[in-house]
PDB file of C-alpha atoms and ligand atoms in Angstrom:
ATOM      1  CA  UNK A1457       0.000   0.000   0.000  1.00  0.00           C
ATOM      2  CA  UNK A1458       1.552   3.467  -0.991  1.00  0.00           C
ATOM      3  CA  UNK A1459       3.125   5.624   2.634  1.00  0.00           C
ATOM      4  CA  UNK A1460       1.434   8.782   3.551  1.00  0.00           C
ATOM      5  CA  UNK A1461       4.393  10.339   2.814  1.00  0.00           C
ATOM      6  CA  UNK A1462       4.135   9.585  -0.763  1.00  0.00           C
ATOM      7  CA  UNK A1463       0.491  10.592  -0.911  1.00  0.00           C
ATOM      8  CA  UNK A1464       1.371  13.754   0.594  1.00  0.00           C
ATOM      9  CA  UNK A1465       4.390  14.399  -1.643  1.00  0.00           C
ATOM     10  CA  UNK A1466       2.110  13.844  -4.628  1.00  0.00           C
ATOM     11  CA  UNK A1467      -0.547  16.206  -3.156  1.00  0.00           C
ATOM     12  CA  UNK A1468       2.213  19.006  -2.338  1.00  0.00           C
ATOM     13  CA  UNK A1469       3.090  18.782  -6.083  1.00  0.00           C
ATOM     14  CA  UNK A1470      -0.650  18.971  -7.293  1.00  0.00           C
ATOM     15  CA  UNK A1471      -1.649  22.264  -5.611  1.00  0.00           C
ATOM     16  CA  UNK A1472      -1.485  25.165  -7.245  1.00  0.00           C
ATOM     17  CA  UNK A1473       0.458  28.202  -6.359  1.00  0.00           C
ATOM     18  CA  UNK A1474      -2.201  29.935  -4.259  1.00  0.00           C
ATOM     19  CA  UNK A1475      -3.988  27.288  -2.519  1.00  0.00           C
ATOM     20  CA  UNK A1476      -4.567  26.823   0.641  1.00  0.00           C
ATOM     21  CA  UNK A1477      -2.913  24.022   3.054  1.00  0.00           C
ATOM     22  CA  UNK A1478      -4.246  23.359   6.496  1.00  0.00           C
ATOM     23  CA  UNK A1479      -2.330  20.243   7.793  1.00  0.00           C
ATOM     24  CA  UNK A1480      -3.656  18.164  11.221  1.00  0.00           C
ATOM     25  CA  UNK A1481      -1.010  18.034  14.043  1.00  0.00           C
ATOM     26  CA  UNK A1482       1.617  15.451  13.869  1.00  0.00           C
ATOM     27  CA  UNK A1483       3.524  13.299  11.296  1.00  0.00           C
ATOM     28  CA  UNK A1484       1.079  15.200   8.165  1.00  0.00           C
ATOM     29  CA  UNK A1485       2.175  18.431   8.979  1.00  0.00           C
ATOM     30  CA  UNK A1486       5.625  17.366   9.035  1.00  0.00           C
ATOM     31  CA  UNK A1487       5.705  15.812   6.267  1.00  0.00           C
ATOM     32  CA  UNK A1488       4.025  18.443   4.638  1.00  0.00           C
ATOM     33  CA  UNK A1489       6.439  20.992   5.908  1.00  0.00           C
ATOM     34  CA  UNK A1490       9.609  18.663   4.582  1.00  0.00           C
ATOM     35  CA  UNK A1491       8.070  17.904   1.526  1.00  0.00           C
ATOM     36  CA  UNK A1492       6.994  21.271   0.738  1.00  0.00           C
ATOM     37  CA  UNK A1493       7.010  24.513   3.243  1.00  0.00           C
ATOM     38  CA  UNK A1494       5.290  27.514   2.036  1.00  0.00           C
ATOM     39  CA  UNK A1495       3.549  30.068   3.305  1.00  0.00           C
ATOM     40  CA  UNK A1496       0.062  28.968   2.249  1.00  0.00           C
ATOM     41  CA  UNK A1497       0.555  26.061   4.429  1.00  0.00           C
ATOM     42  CA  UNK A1498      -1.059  25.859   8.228  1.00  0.00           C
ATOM     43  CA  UNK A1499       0.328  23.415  10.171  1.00  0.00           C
ATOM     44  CA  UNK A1500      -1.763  22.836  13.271  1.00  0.00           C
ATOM     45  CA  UNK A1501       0.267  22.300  16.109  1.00  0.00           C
ATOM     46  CA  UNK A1502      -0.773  20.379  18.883  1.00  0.00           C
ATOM     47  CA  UNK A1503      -4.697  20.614  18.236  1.00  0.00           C
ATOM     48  CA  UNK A1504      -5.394  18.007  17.238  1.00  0.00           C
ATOM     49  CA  UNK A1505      -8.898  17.602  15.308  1.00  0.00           C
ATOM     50  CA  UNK A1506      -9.395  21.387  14.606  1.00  0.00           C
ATOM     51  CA  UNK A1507      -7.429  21.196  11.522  1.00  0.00           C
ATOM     52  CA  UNK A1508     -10.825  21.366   9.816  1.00  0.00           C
ATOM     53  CA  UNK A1509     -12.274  23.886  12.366  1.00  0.00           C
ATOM     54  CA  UNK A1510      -9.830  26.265  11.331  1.00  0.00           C
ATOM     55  CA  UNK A1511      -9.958  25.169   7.440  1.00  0.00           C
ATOM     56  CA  UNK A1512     -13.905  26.090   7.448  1.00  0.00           C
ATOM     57  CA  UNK A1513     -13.523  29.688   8.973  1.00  0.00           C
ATOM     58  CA  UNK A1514     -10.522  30.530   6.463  1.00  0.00           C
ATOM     59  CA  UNK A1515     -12.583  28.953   3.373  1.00  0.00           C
ATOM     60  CA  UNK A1516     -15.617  30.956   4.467  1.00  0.00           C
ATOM     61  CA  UNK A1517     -13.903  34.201   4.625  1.00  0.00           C
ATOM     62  CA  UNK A1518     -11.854  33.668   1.894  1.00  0.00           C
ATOM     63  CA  UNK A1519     -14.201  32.473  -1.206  1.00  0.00           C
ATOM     64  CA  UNK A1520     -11.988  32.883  -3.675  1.00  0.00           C
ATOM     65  CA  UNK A1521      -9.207  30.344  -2.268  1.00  0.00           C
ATOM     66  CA  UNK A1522      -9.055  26.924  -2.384  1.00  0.00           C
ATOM     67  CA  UNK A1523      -8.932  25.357   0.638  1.00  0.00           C
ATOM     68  CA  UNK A1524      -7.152  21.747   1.160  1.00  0.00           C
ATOM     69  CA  UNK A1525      -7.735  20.029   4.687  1.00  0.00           C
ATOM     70  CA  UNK A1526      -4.908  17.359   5.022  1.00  0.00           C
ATOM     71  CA  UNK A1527      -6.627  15.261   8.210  1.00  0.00           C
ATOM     72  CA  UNK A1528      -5.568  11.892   9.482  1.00  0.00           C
ATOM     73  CA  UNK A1529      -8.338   9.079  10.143  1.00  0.00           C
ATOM     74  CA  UNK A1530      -7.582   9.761  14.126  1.00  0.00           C
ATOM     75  CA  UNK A1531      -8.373  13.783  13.896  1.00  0.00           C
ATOM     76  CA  UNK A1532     -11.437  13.152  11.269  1.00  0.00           C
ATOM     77  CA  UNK A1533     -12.715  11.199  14.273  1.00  0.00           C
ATOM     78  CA  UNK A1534     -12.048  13.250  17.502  1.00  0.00           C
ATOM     79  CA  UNK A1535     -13.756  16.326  15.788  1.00  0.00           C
ATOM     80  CA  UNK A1536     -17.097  15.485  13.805  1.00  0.00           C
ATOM     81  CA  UNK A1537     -18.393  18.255  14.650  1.00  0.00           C
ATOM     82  CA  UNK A1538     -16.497  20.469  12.182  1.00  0.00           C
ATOM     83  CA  UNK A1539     -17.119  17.992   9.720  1.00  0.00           C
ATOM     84  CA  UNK A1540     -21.006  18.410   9.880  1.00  0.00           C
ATOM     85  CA  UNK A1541     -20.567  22.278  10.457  1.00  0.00           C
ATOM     86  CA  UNK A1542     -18.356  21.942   6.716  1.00  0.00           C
ATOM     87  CA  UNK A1543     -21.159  20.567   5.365  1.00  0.00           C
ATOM     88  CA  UNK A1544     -23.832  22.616   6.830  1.00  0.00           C
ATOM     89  CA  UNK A1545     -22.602  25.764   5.550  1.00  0.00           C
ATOM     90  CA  UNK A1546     -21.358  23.887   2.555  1.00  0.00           C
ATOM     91  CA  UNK A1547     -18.050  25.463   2.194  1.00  0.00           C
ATOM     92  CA  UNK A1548     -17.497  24.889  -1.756  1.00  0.00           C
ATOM     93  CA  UNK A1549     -14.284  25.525  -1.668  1.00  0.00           C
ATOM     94  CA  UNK A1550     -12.931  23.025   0.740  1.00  0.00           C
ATOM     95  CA  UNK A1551     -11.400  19.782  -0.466  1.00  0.00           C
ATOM     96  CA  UNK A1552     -10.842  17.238   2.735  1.00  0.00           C
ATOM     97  CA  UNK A1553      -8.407  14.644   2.672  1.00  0.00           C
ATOM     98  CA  UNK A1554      -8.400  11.899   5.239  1.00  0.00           C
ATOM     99  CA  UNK A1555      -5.236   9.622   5.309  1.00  0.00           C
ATOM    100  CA  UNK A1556      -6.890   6.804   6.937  1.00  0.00           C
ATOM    101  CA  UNK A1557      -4.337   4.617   8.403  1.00  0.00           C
ATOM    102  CA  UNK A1558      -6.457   2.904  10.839  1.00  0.00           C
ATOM    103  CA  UNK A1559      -4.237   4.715  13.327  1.00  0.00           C
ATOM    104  CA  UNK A1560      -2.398   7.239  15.870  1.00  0.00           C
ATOM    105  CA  UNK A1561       0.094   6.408  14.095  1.00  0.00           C
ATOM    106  CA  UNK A1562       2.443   9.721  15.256  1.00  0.00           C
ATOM    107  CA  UNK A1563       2.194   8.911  18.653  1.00  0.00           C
ATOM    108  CA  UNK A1564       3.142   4.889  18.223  1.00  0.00           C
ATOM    109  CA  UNK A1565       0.447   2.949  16.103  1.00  0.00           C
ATOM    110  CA  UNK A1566      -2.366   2.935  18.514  1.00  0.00           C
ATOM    111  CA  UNK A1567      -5.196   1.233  16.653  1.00  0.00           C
ATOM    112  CA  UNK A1568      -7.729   4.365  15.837  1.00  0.00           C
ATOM    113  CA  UNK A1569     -11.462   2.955  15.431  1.00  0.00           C
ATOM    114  CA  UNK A1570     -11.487   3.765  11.376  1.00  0.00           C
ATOM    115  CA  UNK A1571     -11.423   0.014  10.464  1.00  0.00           C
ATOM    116  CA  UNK A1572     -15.220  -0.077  11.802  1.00  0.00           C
ATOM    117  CA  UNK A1573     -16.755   3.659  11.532  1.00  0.00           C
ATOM    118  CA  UNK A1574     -17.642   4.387   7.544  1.00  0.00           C
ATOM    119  CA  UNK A1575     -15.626   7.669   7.302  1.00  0.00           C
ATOM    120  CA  UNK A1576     -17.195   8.211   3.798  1.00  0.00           C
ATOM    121  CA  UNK A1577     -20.863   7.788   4.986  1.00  0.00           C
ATOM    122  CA  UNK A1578     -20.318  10.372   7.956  1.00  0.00           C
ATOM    123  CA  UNK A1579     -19.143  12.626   4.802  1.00  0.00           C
ATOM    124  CA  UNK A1580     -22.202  11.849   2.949  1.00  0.00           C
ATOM    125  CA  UNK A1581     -24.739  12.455   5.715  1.00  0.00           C
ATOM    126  CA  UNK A1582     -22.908  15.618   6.676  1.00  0.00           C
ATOM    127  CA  UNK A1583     -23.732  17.069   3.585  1.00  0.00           C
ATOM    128  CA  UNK A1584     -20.339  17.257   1.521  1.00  0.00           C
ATOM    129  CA  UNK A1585     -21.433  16.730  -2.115  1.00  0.00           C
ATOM    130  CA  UNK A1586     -18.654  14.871  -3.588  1.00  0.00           C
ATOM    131  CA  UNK A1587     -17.331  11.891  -1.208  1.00  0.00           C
ATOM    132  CA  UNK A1588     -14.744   9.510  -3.065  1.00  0.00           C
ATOM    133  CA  UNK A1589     -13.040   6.712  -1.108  1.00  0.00           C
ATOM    134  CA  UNK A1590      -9.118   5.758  -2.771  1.00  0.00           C
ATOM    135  CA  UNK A1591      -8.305   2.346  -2.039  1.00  0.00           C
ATOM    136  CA  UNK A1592      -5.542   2.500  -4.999  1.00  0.00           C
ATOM    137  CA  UNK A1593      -4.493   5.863  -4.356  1.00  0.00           C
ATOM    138  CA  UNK A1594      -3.949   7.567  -8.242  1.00  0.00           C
ATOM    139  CA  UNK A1595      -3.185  11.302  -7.400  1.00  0.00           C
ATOM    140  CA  UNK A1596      -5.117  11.889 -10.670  1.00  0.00           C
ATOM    141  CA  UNK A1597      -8.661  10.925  -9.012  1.00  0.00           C
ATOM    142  CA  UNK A1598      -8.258  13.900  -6.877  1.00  0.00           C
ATOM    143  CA  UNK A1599      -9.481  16.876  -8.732  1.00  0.00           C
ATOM    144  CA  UNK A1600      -9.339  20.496  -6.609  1.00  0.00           C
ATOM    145  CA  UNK A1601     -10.785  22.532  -9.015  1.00  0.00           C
ATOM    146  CA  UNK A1602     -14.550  21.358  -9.199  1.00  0.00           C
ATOM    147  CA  UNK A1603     -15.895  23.877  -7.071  1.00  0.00           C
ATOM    148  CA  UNK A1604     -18.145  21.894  -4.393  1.00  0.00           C
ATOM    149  CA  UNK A1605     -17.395  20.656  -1.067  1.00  0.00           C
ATOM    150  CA  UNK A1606     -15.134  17.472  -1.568  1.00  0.00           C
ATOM    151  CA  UNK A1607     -14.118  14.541   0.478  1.00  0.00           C
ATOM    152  CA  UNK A1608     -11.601  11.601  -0.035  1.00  0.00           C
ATOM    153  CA  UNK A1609     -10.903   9.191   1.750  1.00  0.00           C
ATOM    154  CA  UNK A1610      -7.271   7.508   1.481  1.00  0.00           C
ATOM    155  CA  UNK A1611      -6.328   4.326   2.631  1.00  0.00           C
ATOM    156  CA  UNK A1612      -2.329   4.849   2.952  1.00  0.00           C
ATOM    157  CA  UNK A1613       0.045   1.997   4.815  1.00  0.00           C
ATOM    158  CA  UNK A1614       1.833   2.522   8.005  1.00  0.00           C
ATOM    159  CA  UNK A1615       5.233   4.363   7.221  1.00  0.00           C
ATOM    160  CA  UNK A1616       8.453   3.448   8.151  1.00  0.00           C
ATOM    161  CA  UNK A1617      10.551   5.273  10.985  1.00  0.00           C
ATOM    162  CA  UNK A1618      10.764   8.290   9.629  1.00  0.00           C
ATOM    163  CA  UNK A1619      13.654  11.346  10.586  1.00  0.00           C
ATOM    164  CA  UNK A1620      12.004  14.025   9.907  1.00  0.00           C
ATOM    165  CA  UNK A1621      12.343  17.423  11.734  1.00  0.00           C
ATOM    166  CA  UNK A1622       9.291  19.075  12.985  1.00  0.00           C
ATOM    167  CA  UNK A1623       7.595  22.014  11.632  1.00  0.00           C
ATOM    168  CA  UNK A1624      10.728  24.704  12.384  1.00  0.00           C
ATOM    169  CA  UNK A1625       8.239  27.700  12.587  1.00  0.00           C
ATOM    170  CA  UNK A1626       6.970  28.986  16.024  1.00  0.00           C
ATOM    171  CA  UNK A1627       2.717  29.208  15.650  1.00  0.00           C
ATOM    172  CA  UNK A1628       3.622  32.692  15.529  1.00  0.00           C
ATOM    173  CA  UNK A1629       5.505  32.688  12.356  1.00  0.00           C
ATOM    174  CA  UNK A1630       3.079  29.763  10.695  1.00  0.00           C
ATOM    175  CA  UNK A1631       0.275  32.433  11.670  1.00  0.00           C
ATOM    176  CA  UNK A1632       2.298  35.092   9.919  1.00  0.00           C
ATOM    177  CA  UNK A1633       3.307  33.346   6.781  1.00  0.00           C
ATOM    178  CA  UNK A1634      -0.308  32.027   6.007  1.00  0.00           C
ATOM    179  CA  UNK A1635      -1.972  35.303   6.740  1.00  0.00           C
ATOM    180  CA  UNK A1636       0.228  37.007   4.700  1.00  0.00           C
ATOM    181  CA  UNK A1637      -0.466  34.868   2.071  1.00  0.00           C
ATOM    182  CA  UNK A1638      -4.529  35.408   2.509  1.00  0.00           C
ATOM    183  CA  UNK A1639      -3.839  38.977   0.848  1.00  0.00           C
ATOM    184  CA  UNK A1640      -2.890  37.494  -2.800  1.00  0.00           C
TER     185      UNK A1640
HETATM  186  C1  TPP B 161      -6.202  16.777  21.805  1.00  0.00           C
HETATM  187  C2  TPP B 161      -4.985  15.952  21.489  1.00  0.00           C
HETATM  188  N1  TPP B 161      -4.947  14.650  21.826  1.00  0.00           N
HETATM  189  C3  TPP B 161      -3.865  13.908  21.528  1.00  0.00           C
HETATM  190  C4  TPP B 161      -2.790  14.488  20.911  1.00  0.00           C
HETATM  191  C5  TPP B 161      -1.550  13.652  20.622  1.00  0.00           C
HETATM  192  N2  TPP B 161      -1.475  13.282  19.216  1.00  0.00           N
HETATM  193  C6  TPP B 161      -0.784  14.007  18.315  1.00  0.00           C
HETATM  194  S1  TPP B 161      -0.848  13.389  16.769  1.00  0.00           S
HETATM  195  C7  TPP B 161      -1.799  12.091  17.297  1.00  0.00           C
HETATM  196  C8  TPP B 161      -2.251  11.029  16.344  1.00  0.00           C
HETATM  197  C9  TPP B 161      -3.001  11.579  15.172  1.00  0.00           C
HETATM  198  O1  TPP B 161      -3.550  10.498  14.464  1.00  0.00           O
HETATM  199  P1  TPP B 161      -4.120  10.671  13.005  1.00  0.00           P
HETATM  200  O2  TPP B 161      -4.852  11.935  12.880  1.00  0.00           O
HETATM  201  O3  TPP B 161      -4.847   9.425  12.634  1.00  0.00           O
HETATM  202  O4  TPP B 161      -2.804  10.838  12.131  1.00  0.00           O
HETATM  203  P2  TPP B 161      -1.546   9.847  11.929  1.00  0.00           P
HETATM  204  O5  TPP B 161      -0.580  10.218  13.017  1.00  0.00           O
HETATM  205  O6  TPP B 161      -2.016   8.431  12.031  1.00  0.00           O
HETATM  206  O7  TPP B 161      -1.067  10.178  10.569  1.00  0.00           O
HETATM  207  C10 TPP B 161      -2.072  12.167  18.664  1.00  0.00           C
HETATM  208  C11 TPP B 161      -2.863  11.190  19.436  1.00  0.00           C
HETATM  209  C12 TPP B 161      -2.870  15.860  20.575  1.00  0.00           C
HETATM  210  N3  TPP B 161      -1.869  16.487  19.931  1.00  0.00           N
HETATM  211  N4  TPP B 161      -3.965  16.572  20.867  1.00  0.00           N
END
């Protein structure tokens, strides 16, 4: 099964200049940062599950941005209530990407409860309008550019050890960075 760390890499490459990244806490946001730090990236430190809180204020006040939320199966799940909030207000312009690894896997490989809770159905009944689940993950099944609140979920294997650094920006600076990059 393809790493999260190739899924993300593949992502990283797909989005376009001005699009907006907001990355859950742990191993996605560093691997986001190494793969490809920029200033239109959030990485949520610490929070874990408000990735996608945060994601549906920015794509709400910013409706001309495209707004990619890069979750992990464990955040999706400790914060449903953002979910069905994204899908109340329909937020258009947000693509959410769950890397379901069936785990916590940043904090050692605790078993998350994804194996038995239908990720894609909670989606559904939320209200997001396009909900696509990636078994073979093909970076060219994810499109950002239709314009309607989008959901994938991808099944992606347990990486290996990895030495990576952690995000090297203070919240302050990550703050900084991404609201700068709100005024493009
Ligand atoms: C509220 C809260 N609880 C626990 C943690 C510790 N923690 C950080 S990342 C993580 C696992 C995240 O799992 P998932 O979203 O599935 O991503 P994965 O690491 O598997 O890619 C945990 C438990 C935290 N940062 N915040």
């Amino acid at each position: 099964m393809i790493s999260r760390s190739d899924v993300i890499q593949q992502i990283m490459n797909k989005v376009s200049k001005n699009d907006l990244v907001v990355s859950t806490t742990g191993m996605i946001s560093r691997e986001v940062f190494n793969h490809n730090d920029r200033n239109e990236n959030f990485y949520m430190i610490g929070s874990m599950g408000l990735a996608s809180s945060f994601a549906l204020g920015i794509a709400k006040s910013n409706p001309g941005k495209k707004v990619i939320i890069l979750d992990g199966d464990g955040s999706f799940l400790m914060n449903l209530g953002s979910s069905t909030c994204i899908g109340y207000y329909n937020a258009n312009n947000i693509t959410h990407i769950v890397l379901d690894n069936f785990s916590y896997e940043s904090t050692g490989n605790q078993p998350s409860i994804s194996k038995k809770v239908d990720l894609c159905s909670i989606a559904k009944s939320s209200g997001y309008k396009k909900v696509s689940e990636l078994i073979e993950f093909d970076i060219r099944n994810i499109n950002f550019d239709l314009n309607e609140l989008s959901f994938y979920r991808v099944l992606v294997g347990i990486d290996k050890d990895e030495n990576i650094s952690r995000v090297e920006h203070s919240p302050e600076t990550i703050t900084m960075n991404f609201k700068g990059s709100l005024i493009n």
